[in-house]
Short mmCIF file of C-alpha atoms and ligand atoms in Angstrom, two decimals:
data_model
loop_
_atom_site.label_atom_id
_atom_site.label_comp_id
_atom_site.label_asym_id
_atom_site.label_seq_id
_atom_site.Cartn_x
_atom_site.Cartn_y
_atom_site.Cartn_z
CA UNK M 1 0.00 0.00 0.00
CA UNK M 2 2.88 2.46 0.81
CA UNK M 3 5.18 1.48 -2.19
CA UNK M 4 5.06 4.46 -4.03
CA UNK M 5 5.76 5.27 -7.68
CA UNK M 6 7.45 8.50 -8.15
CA UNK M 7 9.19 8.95 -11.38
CA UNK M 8 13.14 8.52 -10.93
CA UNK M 9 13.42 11.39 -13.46
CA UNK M 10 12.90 13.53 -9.62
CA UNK M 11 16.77 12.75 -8.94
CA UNK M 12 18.95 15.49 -10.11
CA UNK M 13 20.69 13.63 -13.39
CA UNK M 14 23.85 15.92 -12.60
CA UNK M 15 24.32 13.91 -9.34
CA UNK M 16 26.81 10.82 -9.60
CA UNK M 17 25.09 7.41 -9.73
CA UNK M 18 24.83 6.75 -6.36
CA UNK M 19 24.36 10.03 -4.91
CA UNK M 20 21.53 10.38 -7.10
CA UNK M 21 19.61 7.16 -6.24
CA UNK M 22 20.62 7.83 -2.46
CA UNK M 23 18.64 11.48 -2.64
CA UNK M 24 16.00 9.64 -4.73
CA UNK M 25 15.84 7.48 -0.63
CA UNK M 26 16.29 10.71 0.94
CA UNK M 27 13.31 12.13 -0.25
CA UNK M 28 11.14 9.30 -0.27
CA UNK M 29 12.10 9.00 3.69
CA UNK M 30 11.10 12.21 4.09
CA UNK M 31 7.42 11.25 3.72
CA UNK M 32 7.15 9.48 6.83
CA UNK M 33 8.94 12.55 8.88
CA UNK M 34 6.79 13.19 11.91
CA UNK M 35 4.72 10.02 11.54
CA UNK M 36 7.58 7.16 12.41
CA UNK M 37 8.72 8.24 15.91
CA UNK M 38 10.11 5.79 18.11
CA UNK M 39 11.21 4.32 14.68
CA UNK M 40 13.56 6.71 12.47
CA UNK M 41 12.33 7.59 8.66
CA UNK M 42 13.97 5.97 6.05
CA UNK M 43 13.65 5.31 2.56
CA UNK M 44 14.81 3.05 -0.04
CA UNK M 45 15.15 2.16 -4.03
CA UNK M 46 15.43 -0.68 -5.69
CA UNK M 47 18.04 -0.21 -8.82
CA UNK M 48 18.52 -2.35 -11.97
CA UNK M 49 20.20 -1.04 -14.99
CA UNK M 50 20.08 2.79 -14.04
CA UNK M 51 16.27 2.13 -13.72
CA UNK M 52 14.44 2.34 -9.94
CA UNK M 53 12.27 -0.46 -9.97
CA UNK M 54 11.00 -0.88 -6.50
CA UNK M 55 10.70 2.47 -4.03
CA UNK M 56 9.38 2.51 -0.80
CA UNK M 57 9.38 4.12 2.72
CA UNK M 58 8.59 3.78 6.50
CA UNK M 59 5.20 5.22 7.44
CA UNK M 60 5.03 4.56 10.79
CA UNK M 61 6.39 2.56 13.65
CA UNK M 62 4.81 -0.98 13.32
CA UNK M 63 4.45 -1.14 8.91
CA UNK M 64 6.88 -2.70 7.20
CA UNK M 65 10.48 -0.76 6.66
CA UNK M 66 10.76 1.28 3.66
CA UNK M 67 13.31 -2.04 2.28
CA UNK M 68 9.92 -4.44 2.72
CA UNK M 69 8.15 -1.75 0.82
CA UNK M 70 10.90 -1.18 -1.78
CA UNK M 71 11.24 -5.05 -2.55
CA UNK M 72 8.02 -5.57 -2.96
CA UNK M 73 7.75 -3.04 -5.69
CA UNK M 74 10.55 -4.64 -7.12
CA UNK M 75 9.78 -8.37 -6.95
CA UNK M 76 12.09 -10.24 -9.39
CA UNK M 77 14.12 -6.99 -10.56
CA UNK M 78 15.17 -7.04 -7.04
CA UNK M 79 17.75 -9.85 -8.19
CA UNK M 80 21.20 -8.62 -9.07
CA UNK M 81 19.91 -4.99 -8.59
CA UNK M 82 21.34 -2.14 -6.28
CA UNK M 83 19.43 -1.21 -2.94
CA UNK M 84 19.93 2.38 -1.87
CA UNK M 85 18.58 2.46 2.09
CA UNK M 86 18.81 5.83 4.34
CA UNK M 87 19.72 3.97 7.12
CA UNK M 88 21.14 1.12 8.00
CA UNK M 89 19.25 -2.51 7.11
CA UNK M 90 18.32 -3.58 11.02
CA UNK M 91 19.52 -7.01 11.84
CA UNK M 92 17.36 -7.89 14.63
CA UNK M 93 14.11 -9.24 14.84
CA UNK M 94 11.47 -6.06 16.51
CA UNK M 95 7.97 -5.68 15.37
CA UNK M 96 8.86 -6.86 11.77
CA UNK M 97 11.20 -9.27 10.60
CA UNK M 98 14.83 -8.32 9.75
CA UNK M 99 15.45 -6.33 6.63
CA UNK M 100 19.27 -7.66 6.00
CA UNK M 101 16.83 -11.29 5.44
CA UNK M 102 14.93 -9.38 2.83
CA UNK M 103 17.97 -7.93 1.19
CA UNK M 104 19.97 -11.09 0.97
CA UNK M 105 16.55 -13.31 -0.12
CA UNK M 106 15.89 -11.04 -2.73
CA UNK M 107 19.13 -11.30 -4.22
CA UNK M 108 20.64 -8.15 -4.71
CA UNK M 109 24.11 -7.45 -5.46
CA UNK M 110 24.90 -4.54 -3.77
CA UNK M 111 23.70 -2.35 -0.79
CA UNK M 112 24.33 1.57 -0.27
CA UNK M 113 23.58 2.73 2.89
CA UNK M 114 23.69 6.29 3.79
CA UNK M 115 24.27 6.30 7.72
CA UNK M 116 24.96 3.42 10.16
CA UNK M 117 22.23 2.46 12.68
CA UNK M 118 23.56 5.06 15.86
CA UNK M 119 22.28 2.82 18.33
CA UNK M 120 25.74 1.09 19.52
CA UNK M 121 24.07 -2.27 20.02
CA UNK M 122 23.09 -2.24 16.54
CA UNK M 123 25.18 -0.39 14.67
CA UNK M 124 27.44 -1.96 11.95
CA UNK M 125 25.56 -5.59 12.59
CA UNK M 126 23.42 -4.91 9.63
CA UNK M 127 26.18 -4.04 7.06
CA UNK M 128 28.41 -7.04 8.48
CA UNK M 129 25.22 -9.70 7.50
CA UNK M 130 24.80 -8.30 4.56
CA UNK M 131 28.76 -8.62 3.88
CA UNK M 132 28.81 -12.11 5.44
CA UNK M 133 25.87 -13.21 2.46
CA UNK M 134 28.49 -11.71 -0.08
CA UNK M 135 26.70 -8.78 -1.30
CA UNK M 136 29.08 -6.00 -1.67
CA UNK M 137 28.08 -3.15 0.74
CA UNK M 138 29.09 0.44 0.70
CA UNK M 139 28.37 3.06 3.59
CA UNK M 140 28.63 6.80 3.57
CA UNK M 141 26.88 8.41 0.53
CA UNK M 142 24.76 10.92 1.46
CA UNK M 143 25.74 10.78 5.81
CA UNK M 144 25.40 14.19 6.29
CA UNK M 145 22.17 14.55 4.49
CA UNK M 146 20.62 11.15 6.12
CA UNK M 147 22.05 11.99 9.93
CA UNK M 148 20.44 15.93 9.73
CA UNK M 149 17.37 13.44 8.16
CA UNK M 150 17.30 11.48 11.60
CA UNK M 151 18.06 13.43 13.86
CA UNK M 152 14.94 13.15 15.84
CA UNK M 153 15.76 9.41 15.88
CA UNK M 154 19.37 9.65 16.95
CA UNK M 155 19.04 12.23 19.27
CA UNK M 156 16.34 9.67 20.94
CA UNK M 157 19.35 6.59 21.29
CA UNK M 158 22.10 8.81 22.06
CA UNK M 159 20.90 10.99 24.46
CA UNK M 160 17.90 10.15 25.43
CA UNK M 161 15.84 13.05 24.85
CA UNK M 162 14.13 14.69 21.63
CA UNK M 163 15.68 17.42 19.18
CA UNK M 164 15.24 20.92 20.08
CA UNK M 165 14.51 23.67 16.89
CA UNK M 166 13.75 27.09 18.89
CA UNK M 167 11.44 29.50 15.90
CA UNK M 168 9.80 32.43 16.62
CA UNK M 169 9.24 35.43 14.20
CA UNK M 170 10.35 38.97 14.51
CA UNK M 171 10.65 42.43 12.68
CA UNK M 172 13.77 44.30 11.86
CA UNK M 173 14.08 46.02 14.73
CA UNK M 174 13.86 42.63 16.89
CA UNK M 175 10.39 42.42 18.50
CA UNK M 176 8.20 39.49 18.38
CA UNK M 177 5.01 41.22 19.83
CA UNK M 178 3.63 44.50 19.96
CA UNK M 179 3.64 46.16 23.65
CA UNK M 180 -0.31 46.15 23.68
CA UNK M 181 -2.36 42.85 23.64
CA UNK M 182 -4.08 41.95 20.18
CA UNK M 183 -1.28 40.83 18.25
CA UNK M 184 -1.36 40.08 14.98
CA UNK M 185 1.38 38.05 12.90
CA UNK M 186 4.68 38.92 12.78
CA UNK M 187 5.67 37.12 9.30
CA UNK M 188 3.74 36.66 5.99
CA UNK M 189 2.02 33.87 4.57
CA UNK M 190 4.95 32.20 2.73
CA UNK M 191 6.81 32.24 5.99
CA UNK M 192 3.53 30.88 8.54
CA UNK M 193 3.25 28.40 5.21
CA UNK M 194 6.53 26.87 6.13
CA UNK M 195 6.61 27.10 9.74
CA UNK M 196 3.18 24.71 8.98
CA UNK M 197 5.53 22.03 7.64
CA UNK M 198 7.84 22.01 10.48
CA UNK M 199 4.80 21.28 12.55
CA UNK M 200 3.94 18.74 10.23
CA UNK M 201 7.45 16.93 10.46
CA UNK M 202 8.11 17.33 14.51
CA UNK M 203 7.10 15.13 16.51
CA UNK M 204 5.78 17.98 18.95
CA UNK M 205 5.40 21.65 19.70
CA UNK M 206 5.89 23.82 22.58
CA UNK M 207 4.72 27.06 24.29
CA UNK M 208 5.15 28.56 27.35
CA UNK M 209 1.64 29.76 29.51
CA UNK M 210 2.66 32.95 28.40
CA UNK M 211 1.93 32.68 24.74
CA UNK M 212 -1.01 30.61 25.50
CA UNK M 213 -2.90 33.21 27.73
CA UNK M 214 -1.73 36.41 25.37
CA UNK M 215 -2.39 34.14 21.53
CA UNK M 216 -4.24 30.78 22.58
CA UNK M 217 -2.55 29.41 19.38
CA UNK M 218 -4.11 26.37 17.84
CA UNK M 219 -1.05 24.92 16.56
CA UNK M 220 -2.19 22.97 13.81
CA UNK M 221 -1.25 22.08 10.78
CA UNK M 222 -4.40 23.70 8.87
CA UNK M 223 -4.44 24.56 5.69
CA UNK M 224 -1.50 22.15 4.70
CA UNK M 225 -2.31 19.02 2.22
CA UNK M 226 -2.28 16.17 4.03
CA UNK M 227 -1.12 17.67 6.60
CA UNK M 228 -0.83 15.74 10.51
CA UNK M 229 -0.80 17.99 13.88
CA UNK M 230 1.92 17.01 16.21
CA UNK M 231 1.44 16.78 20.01
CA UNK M 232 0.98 19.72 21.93
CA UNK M 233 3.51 20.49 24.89
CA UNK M 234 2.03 23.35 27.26
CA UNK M 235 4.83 24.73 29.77
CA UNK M 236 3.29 26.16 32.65
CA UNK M 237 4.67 25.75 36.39
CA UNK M 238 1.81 26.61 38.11
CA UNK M 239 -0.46 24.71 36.15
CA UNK M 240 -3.13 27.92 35.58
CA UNK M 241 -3.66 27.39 32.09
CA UNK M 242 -7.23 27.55 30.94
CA UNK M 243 -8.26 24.35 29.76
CA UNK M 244 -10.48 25.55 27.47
CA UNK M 245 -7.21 26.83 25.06
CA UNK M 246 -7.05 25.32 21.56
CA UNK M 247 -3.68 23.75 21.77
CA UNK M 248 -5.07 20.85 24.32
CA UNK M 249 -5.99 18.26 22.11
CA UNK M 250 -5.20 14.20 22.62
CA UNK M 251 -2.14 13.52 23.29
CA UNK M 252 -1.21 16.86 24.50
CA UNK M 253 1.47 17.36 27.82
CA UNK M 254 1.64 19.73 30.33
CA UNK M 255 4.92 20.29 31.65
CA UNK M 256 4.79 21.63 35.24
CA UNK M 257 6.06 22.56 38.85
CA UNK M 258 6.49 18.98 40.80
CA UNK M 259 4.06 20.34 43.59
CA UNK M 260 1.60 22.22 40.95
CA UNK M 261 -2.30 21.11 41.47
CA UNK M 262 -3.41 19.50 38.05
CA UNK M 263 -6.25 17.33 38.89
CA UNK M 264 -8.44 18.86 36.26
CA UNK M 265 -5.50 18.23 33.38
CA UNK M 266 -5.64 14.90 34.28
CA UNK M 267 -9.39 14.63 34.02
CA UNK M 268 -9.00 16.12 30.72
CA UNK M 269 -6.80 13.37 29.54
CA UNK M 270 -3.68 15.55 29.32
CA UNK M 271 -0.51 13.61 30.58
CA UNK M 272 0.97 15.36 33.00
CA UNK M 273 4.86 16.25 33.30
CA UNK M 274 6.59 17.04 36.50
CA UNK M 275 10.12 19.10 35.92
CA UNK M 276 11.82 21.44 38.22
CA UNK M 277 14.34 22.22 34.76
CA UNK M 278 14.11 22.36 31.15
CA UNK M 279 16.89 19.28 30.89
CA UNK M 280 14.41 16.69 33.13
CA UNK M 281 11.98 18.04 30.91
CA UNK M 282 13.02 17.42 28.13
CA UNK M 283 14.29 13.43 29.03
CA UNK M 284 11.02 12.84 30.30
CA UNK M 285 9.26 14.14 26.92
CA UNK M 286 11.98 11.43 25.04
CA UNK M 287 10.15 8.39 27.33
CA UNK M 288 7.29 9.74 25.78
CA UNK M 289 8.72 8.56 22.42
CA UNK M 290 8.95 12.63 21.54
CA UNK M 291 11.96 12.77 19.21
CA UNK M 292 11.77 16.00 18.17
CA UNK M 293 10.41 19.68 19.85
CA UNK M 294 9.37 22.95 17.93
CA UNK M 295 9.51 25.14 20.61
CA UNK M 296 7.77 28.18 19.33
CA UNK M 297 7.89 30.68 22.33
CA UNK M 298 7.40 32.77 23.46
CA UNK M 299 10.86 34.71 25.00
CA UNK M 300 9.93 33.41 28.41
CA UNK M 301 10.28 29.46 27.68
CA UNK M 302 12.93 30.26 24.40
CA UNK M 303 15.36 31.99 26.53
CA UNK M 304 14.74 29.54 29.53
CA UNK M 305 15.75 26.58 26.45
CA UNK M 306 18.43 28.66 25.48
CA UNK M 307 20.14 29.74 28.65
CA UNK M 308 20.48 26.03 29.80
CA UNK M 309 22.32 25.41 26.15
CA UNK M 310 19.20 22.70 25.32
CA UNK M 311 18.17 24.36 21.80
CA UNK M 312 19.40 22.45 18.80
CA UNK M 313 19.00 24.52 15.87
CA UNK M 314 17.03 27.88 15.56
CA UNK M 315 15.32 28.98 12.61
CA UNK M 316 13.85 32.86 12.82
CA UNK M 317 11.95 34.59 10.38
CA UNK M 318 12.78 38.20 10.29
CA UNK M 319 10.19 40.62 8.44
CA UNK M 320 10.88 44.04 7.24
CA UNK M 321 8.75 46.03 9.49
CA UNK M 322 9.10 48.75 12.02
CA UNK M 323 7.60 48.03 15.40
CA UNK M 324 9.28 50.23 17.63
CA UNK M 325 8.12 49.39 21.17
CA UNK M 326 7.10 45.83 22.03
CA UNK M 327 8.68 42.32 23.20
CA UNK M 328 12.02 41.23 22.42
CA UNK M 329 12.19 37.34 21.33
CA UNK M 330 15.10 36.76 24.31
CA UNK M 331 16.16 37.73 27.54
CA UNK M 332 19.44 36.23 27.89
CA UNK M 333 22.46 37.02 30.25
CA UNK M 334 24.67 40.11 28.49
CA UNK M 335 27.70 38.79 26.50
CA UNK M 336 30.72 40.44 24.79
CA UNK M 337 30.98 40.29 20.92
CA UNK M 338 33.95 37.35 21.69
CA UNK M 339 31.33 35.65 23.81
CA UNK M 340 28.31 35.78 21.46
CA UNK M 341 27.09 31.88 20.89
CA UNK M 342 27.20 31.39 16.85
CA UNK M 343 25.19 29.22 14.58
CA UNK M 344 26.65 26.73 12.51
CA UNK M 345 25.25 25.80 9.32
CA UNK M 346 24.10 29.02 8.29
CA UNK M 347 21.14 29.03 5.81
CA UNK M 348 19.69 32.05 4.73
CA UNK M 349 16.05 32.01 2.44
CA UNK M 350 14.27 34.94 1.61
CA UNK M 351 10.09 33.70 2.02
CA UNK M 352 7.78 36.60 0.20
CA UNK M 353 8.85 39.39 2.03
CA UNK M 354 10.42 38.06 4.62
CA UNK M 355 13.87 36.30 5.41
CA UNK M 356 14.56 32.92 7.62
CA UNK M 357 17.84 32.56 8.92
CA UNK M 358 18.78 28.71 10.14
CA UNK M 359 21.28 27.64 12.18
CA UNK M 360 22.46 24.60 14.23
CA UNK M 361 23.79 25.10 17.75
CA UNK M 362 23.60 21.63 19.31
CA UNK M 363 25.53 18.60 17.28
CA UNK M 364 23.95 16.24 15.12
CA UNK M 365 23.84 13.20 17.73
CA UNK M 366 25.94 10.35 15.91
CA UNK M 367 28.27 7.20 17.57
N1 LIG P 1 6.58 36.33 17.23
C1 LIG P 1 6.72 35.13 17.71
O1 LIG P 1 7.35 34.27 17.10
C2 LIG P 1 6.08 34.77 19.01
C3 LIG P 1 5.95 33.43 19.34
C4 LIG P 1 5.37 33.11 20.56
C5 LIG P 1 4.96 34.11 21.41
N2 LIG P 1 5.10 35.41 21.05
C6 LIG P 1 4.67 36.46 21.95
O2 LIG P 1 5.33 36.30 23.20
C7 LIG P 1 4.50 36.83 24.22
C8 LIG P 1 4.47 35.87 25.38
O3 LIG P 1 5.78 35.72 25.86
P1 LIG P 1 6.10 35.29 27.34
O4 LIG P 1 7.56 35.31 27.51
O5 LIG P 1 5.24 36.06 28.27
O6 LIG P 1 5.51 33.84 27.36
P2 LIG P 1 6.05 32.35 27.14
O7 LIG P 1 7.50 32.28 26.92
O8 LIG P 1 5.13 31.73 26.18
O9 LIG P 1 5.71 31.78 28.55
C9 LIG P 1 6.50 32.18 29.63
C10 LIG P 1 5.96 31.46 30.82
O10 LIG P 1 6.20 30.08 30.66
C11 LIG P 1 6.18 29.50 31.93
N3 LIG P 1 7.23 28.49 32.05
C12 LIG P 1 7.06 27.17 32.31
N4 LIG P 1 8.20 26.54 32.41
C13 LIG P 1 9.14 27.46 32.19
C14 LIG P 1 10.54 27.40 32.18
N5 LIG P 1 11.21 26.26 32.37
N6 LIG P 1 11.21 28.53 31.95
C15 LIG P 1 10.56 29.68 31.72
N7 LIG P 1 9.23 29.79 31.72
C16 LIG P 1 8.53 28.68 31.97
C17 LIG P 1 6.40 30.63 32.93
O11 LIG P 1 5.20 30.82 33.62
P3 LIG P 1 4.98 30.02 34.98
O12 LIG P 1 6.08 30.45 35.89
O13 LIG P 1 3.64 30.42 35.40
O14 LIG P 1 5.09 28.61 34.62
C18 LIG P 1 6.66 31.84 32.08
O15 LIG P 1 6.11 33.01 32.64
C19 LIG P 1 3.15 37.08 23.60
O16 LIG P 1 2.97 38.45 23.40
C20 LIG P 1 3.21 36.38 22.27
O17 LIG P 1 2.44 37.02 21.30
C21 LIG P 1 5.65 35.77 19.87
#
């Protein structure tokens, strides 16, 4: 049901062979983004004769893998063919069988694997079957791409807790709100557009009380084509929120004071979260199987995340407006110039009229 039939003519023909078949994985992995948590996303195609004859990818924990998927599209051209997989082939028998058994049944010559498996008990145990059945294995095309890909999922094994991506908006003179209540947005359409897919592809999202009192933002995905909502994190120590505010929907968490009162959430079906700091947080939000957190203000909770050196990557749409007075997006200790913390990464994209700067602080969790 989830092999899917995308033209191979996507893939860049520039690219060299295997690159191009590997981003041909890439992007079909990306489909499952936000929907395969505890499980990472990965994709794989099927290659015989330059021609992808079996593509597939994970959809969510408990299908198939996307090699299952991929195999099955390719059914006999699967033998003496190339297999391009995002991640390593797992070797151990979880909810499905293992996909090295596939592979080597099949009978495919070769195996390209973008990233090894980062859990240690795992890792390199698929790519040594597959070498011990004699298919010729290469690993490393694409890593860079692939890890950034999973990092929800390997920040989850490694450490244990999800991925944190700090966004908020601001104009050019660096406010995020107005000073008087009755905000309105910050960026343009192109840029809410695209802050819509990160909600999409995260496992959850985050605001402090603040923002939910002042903007009781819905947080949804709406509006986007096919479109899921992530889970709803609500930080709020005292537990006062009102729990009539339209981020509370199944699933959602309130993070709160170890002492706080929050009978009612509970009644309301809202798991409950006791933290005296972001960091225990933040570990108990990974046994929750949340790999990855859009925490999307407002200054109180980003600069909280940020002083404690727990955000990941930022991304921050500026838009060229004027506010004058009105809420900075951080209140963070003074620093010199030589002290300032800088992103890594850079990327710069200019969205309508606005511009969104990206940046990694936090490394991409590998072995
Ligand atoms: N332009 C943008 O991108 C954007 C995005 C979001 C919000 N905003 C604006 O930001 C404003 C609200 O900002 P805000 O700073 O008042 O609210 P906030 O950051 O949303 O919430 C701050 C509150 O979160 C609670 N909190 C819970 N755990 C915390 C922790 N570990 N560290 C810090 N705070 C924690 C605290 O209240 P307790 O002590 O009661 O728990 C704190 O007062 C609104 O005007 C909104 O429009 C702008």
């Amino acid at each position: 049901m989830y092999t899917v039939n995308a033209p191979p003519e996507r893939v860049a023909a520039a690219l060299p062979t295997d690159e191009r078949w590997m981003t041909l994985a890439l992007d079909l992995a990306a489909r499952g983004l936000g929907r395969t948590t505890p499980n990472p996303p990965v994709g794989c195609v099927i290659v015989q004769e330059d021609e992808a004859v079996g593509l597939g990818f994970h959809p969510r924990a408990g299908e198939p893998h996307a090699e299952v998927f991929a195999l099955r599209g390719a059914g006999a051209g699967a033998h003496g063919a190339t297999a391009y997989v995002t991640l390593e082939p797992c070797h151990h028998h979880g909810r499905t069988p293992p996909c090295t058994d596939a592979l080597i049944t099949s009978g495919v010559r070769r195996v390209v694997v973008a990233a090894l498996d980062p859990n240690p008990r795992v890792a390199g145990c698929g790519v040594q079957a597959l070498r011990d059945a004699g298919i010729d294995v290469t690993v490393g095309v694409l890593e860079i791409q692939a890890t950034r890909q999973q990092v929800g999922f390997r920040s989850l094994i490694v450490r244990g807790r999800p991925w944190v991506v700090a966004k908020y908006a601001m104009t050019l003179d660096g406010k995020v709100a107005a000073h008087d209540e009755g905000n309105g947005a910050v960026s343009g359409e192109a840029a809410r557009a695209r802050a819509m897919t990160w909600r999409d592809t995260l496992d959850a999202v985050a605001v402090g009380s603040g923002t939910l009192h002042s903007d009781d933002p819905a947080l949804t995905t709406r509006g986007l084509s096919g479109g899921r909502d992530a889970r709803t994190v609500v930080f709020d120590r005292r537990a006062q929120s009102s729990l009539q505010a339209r981020a509370w929907r199944p699933g959602s968490v309130l993070v709160t004071a170890p002492d706080a009162a929050t009978l009612a959430f509970e009644a309301a079906s809202i798991t409950v979260v006791r933290a005296e700091t972001p960091q225990s947080a933040l570990t108990q939000l990974g046994r929750l199987d949340i790999s990855s957190l859009l925490l999307e203000g407002g200054p109180g909770l980003l600069s909280a995340f940020l002083d404690a050196s727990l955000v990941d990557e930022v991304r921050v749409f500026i838009a060229p407006k004027l506010l004058g007075r009105g809420l900075s997006p951080l209140t963070l200790p003074a620093r010199r110039m030589h002290e300032a913390q800088e992103l890594r990464d850079v990327t710069v994209e200019t969205l309508g009229p606005d511009v969104l700067v990206t940046g990694l602080l936090g490394d991409i969790p590998c072995l």
